mmCIF file of C-alpha atoms in Angstrom:
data_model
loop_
_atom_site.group_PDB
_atom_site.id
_atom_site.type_symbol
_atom_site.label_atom_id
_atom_site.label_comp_id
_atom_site.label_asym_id
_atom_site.label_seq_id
_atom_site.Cartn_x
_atom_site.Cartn_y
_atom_site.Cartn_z
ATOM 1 C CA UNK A 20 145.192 166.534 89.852
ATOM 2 C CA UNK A 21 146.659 168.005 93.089
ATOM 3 C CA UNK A 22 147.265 171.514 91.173
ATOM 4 C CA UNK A 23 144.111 171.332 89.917
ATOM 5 C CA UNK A 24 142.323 171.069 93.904
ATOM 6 C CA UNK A 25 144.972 173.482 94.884
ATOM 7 C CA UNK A 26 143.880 176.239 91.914
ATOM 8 C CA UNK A 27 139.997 175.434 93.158
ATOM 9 C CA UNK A 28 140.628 176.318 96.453
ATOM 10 C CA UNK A 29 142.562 179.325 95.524
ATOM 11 C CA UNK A 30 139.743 181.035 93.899
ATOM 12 C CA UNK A 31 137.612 180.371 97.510
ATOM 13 C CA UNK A 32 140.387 181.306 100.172
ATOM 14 C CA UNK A 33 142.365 183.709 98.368
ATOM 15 C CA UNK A 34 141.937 187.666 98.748
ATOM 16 C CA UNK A 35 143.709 189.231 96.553
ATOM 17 C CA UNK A 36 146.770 188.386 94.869
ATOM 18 C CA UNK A 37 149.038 189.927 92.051
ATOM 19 C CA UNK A 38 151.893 188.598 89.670
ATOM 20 C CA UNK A 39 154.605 190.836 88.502
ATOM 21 C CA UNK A 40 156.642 189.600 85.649
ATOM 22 C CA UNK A 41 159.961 191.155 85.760
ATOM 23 C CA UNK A 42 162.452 190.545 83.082
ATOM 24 C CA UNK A 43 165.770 190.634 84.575
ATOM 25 C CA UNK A 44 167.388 190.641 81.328
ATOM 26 C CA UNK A 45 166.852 194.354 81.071
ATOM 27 C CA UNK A 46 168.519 197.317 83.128
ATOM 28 C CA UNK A 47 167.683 196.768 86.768
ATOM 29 C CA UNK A 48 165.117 199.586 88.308
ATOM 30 C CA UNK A 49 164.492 200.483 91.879
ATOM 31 C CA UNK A 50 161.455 200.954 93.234
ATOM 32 C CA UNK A 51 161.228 204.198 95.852
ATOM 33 C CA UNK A 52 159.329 204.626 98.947
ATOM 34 C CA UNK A 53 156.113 206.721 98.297
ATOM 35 C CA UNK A 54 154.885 208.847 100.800
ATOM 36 C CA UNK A 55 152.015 207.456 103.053
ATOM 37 C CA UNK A 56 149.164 209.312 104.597
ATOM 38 C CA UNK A 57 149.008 212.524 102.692
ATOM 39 C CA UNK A 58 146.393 214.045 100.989
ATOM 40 C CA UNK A 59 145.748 212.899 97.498
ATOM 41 C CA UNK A 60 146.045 216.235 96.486
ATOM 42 C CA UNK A 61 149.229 216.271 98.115
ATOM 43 C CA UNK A 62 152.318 214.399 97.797
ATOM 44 C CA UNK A 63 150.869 210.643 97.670
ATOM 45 C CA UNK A 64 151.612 209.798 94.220
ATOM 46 C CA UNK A 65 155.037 212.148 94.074
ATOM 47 C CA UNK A 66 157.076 209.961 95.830
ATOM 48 C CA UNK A 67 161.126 210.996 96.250
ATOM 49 C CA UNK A 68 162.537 208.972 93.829
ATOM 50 C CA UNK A 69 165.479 207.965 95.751
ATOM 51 C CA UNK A 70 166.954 204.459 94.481
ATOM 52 C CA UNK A 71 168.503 203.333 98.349
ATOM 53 C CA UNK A 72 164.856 203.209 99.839
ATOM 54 C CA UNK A 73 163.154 199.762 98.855
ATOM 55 C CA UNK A 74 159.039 199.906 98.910
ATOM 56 C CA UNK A 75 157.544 198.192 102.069
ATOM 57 C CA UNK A 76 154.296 197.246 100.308
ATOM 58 C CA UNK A 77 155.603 194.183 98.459
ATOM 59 C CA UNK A 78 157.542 191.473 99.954
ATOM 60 C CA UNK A 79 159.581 188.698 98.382
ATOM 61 C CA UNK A 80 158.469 184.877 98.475
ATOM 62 C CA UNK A 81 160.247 182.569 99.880
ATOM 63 C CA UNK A 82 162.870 185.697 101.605
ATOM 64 C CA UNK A 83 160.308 188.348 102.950
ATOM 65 C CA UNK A 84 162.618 191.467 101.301
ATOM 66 C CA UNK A 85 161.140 194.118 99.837
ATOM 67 C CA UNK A 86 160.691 195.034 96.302
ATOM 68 C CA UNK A 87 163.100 197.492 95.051
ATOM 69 C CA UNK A 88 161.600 198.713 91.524
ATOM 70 C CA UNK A 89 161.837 202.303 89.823
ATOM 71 C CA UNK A 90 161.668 203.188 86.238
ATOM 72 C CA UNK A 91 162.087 206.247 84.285
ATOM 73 C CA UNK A 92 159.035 205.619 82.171
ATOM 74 C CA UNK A 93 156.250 202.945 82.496
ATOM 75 C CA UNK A 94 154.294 202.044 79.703
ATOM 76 C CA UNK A 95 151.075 200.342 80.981
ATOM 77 C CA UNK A 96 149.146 198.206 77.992
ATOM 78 C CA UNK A 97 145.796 197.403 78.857
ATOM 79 C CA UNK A 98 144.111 193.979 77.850
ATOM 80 C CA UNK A 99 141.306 195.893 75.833
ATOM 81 C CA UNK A 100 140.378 195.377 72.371
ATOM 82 C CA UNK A 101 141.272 198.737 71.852
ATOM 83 C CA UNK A 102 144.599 197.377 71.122
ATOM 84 C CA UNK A 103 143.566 195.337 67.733
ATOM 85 C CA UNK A 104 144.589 197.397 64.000
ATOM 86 C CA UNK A 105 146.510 200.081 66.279
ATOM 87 C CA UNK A 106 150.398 198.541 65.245
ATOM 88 C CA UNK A 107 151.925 200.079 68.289
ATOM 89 C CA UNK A 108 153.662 197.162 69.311
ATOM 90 C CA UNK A 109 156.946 198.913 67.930
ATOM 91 C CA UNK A 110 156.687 202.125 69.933
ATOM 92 C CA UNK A 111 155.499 200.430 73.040
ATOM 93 C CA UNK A 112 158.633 197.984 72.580
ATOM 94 C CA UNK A 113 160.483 201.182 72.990
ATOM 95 C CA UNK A 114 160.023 201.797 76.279
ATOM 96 C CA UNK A 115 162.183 201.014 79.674
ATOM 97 C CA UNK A 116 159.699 199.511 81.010
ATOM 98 C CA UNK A 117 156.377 198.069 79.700
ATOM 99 C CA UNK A 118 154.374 196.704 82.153
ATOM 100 C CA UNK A 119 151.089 194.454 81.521
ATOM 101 C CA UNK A 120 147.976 192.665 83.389
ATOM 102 C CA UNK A 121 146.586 189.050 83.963
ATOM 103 C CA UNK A 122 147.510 186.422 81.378
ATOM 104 C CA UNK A 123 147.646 189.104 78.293
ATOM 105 C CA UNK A 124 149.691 187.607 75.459
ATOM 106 C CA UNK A 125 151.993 189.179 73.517
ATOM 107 C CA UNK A 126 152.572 186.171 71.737
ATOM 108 C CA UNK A 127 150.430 186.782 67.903
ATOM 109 C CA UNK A 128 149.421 189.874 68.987
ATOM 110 C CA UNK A 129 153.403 191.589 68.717
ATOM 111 C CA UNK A 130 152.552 194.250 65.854
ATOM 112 C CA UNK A 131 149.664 195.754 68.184
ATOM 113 C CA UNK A 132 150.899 195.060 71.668
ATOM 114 C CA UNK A 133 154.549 194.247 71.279
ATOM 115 C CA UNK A 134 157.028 191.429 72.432
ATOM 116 C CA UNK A 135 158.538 193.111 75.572
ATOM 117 C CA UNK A 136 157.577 192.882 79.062
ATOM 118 C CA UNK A 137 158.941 194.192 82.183
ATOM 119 C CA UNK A 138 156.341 193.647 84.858
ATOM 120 C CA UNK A 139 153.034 191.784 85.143
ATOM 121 C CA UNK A 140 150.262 192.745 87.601
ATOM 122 C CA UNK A 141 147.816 189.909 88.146
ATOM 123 C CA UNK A 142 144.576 189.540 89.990
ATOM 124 C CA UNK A 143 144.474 186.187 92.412
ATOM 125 C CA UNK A 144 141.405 185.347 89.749
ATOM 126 C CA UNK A 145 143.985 185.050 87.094
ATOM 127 C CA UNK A 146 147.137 183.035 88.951
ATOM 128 C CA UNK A 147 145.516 179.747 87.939
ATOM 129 C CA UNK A 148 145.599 180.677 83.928
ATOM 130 C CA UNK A 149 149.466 182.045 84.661
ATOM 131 C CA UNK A 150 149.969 178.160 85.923
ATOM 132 C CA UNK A 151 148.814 176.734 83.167
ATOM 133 C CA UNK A 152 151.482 177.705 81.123
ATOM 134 C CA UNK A 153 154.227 178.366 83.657
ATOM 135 C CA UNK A 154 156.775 178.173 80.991
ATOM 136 C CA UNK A 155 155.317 181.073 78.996
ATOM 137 C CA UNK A 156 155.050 183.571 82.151
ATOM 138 C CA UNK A 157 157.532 182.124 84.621
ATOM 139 C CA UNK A 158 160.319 180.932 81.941
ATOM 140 C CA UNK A 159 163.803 182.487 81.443
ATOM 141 C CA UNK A 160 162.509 185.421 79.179
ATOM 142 C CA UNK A 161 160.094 186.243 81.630
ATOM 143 C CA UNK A 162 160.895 186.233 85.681
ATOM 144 C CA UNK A 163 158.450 187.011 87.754
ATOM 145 C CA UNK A 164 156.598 188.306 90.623
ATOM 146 C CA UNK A 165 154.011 186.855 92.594
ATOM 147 C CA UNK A 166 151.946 187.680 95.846
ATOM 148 C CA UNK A 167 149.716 185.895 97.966
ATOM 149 C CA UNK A 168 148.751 184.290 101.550
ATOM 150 C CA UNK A 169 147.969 181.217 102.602
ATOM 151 C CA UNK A 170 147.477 178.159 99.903
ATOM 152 C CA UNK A 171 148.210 181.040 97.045
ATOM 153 C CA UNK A 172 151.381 181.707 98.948
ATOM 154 C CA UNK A 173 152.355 177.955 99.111
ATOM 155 C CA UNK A 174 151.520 177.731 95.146
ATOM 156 C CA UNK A 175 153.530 180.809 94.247
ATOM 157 C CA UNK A 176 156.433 179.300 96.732
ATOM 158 C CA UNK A 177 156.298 176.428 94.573
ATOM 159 C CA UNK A 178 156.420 177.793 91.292
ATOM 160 C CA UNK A 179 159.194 180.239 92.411
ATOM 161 C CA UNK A 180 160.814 176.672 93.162
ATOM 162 C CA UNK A 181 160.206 175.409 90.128
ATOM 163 C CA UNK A 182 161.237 178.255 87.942
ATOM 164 C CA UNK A 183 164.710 179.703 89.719
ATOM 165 C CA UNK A 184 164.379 182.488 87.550
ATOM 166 C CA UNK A 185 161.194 184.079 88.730
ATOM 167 C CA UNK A 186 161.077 186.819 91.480
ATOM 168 C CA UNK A 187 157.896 186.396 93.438
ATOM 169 C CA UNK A 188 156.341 189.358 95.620
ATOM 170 C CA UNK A 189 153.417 189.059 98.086
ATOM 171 C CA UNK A 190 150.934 192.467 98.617
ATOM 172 C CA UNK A 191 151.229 192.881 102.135
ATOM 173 C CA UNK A 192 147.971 193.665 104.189
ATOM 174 C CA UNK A 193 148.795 196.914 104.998
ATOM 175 C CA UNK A 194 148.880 197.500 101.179
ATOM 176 C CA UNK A 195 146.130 196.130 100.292
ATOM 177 C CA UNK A 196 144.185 198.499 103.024
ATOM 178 C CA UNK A 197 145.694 201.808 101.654
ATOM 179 C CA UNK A 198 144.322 200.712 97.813
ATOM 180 C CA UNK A 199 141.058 200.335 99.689
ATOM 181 C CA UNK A 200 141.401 203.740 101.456
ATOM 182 C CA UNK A 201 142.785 205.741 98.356
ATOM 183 C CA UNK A 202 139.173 204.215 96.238
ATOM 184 C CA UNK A 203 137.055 205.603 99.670
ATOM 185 C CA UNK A 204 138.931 208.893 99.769
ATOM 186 C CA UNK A 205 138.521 209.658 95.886
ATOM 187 C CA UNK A 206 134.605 208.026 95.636
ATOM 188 C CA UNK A 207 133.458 208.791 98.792
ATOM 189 C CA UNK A 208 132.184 205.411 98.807
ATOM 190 C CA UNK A 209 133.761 202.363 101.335
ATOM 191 C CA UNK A 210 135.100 199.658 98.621
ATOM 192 C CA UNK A 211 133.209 196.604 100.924
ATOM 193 C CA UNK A 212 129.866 198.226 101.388
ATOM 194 C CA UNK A 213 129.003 199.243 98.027
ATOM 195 C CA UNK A 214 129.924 195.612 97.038
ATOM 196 C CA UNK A 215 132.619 196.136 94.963
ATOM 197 C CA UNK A 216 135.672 194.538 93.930
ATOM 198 C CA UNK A 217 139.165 196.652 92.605
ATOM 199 C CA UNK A 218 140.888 195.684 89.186
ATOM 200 C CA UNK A 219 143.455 195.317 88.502
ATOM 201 C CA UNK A 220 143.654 198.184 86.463
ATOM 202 C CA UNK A 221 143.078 199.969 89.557
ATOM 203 C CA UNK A 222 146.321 198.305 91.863
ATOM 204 C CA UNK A 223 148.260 198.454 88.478
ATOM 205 C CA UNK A 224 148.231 202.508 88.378
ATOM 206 C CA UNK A 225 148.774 203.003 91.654
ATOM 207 C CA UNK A 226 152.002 200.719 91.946
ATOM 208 C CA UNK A 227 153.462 202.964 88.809
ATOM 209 C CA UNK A 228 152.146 205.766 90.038
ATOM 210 C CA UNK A 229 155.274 204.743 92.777
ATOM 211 C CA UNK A 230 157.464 202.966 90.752
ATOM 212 C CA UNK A 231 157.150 205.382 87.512
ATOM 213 C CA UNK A 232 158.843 209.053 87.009
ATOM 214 C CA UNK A 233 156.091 209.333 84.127
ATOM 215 C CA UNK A 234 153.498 206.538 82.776
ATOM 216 C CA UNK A 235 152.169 205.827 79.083
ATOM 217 C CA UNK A 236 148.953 204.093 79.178
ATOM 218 C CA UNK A 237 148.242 202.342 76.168
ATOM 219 C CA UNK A 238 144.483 201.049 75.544
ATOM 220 C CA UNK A 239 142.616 202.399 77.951
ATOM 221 C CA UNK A 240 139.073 203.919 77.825
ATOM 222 C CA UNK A 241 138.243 207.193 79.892
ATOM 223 C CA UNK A 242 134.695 207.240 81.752
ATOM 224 C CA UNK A 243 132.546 208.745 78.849
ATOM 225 C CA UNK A 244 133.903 206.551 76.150
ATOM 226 C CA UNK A 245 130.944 204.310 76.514
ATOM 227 C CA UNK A 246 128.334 207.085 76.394
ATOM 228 C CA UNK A 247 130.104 209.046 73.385
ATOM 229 C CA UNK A 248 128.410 208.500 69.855
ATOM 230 C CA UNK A 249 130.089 206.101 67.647
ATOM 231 C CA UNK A 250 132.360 203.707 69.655
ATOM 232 C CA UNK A 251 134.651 201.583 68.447
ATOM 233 C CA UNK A 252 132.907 198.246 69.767
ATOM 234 C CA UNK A 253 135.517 196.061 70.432
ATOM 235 C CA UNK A 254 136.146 192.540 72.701
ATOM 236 C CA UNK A 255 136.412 192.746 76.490
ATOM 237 C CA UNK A 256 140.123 191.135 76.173
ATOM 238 C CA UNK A 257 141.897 191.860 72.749
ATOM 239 C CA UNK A 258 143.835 188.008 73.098
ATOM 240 C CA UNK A 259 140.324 186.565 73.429
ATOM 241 C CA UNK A 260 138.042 186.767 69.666
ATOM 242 C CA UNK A 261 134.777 187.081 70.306
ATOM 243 C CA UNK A 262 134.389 187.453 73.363
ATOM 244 C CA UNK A 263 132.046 189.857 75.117
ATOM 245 C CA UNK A 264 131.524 193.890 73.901
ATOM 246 C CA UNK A 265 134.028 195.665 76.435
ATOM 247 C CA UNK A 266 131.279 198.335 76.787
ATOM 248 C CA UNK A 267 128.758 195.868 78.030
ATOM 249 C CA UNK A 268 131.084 194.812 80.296
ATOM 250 C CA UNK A 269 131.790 198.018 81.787
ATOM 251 C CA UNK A 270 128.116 199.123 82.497
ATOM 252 C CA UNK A 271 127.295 195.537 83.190
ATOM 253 C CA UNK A 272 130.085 195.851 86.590
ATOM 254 C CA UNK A 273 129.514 199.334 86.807
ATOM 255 C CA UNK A 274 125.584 198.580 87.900
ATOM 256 C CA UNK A 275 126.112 195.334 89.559
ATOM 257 C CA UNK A 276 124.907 195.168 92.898
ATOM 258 C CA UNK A 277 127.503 193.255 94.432
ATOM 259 C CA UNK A 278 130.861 192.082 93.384
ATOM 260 C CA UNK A 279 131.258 194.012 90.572
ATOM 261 C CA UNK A 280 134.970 196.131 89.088
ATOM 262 C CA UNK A 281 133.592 200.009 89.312
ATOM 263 C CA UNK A 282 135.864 200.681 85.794
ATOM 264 C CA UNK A 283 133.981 203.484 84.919
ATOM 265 C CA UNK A 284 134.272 205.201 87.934
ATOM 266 C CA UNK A 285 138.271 204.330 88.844
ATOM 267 C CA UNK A 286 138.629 205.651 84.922
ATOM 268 C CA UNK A 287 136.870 208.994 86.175
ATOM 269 C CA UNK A 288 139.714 208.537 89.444
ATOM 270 C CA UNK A 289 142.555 207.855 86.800
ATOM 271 C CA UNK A 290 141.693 211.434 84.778
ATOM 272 C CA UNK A 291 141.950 213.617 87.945
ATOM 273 C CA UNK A 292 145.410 211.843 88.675
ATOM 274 C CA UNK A 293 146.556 212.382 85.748
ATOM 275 C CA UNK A 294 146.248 216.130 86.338
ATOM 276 C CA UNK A 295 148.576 215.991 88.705
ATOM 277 C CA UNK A 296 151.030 213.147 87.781
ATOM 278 C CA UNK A 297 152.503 212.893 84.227
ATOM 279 C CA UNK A 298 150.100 210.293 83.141
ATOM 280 C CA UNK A 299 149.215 209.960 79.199
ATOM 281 C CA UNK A 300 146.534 208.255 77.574
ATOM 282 C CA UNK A 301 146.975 206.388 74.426
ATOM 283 C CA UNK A 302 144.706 204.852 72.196
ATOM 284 C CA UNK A 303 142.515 205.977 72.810
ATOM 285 C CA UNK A 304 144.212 209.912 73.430
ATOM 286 C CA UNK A 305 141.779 210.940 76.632
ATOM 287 C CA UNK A 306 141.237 214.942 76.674
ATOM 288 C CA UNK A 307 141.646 216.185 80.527
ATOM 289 C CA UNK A 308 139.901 219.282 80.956
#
């Protein structure tokens, strides 16, 4: 009952707050300082990938060291639908490094999405469905990384108690601010005053676009997908049946006054970076004119 008035309270107090699963069982990687303050244009998302400098953005819970993570290629597999009938699990078990979001399963889902996972990027919304099965996302097979302040902290310090095996990171402010001023620099809009909310999507493609020498995106829909004639319709979350059209979803947050994810326009954001970062879309294959 105590978790349960903890995990309440989370969802008031907390910010923002991510969970990287990390599976130490694989090759280690080294994440690289990126380069802060430069255009977007410029050399923000080409960061040297030198494997001595650890990233400041991400610190360790309970030890306060920073995350040291780099990886020759990143597959990224998005929670869509679009991932159902595809059988890519295979080729995206291929990779170095696959990284997914929130509390996507692999398990039952292995011939679309695959069994593998390297790192997990998690919203603070989605930390209390990680704790509900701890030993799925924080077991042996699967260590971890966590961030958060204040009673999320304390939660994450516990779990990182409880499962030895789990390496827990915390986004620092500073971090946080520069997601918030790459969105305002790209949109031209400020992230708080047009009431809006980043995904994780969003934080998740940033941190490879540091981490990653080149990123596979699996899943993902560009910004006309919705508008295009004959969509594939297809659930919000592939792991959850019947749950709502991912397309209503989209224009549903995309119009929403206040507190909405802008997906559709961070997907617009995600096809100019890939014009200058090897980014490729899978499943759908996005054309970048």
């Amino acid at each position: 009952q105590g978790w349960k008035s903890l995990i309440v309270t989370t969802l008031i107090v907390a910010v923002s707050l991510f969970v990287v699963v990390v599976n130490l069982s694989e090759k280690p990687y080294f994440l690289l300082q990126p380069v802060f303050g430069q255009s977007l244009s410029g050399h923000l998302f080409k960061p040297p990938y030198r494997a001595d400098k650890p990233h400041p953005g991400y610190l360790s819970i309970p030890k306060q060291e920073p995350l040291k993570l780099h990886c020759e290629l990143c597959s990224v597999v998005s929670s869509s639908g679009q991932m159902l009938g595809q059988g890519l699990g295979a080729e995206i078990d291929r990779s170095p490094c696959i990284w997914r979001m929130n509390n996507a399963l692999t398990r039952g889902f292995e011939a679309d999405v695959g069994r593998r996972t390297t790192l997990r990027v998690v919203s603070h919304t989605s930390v209390p469905l990680i704790l509900q099965k701890p030993q799925y996302f924080l077991g042996q097979s699967n260590d971890t990384v966590y961030d958060g302040k204040g009673i999320v902290y304390n939660m994450l310090k516990q779990a990182a108690e409880n499962y030895p095996h789990a390496r827990i990171y915390v986004t620092t402010e500073e971090r946080m601010n520069h997601c918030d001023t790459v969105f305002k620099k790209e949109t031209g809009k400020d992230r708080i005053q047009s009431g809006s909310y980043l995904s994780t999507g969003w934080f998740t493609l940033i941190l490879a676009m540091d981490m990653c020498k080149e990123i596979h995106v699996y899943g993902m829909i560009n910004d006309t997908y919705c508008k295009s004639d004959g969509y594939r319709k297809v659930p919000y979350h592939y792991y959850e049946a019947g749950s709502r059209d991912e397309c209503a979803e989209y224009v549903m947050h995309e119009s929403a006054p206040y507190g909405g994810h802008r997906f559709i326009t961070e997907k617009s954001v995600f096809a100019k970076w890939a014009k200058t970062h090897p980014i490729k879309f899978f499943n759908p294959p996005w054309q970048l004119s």
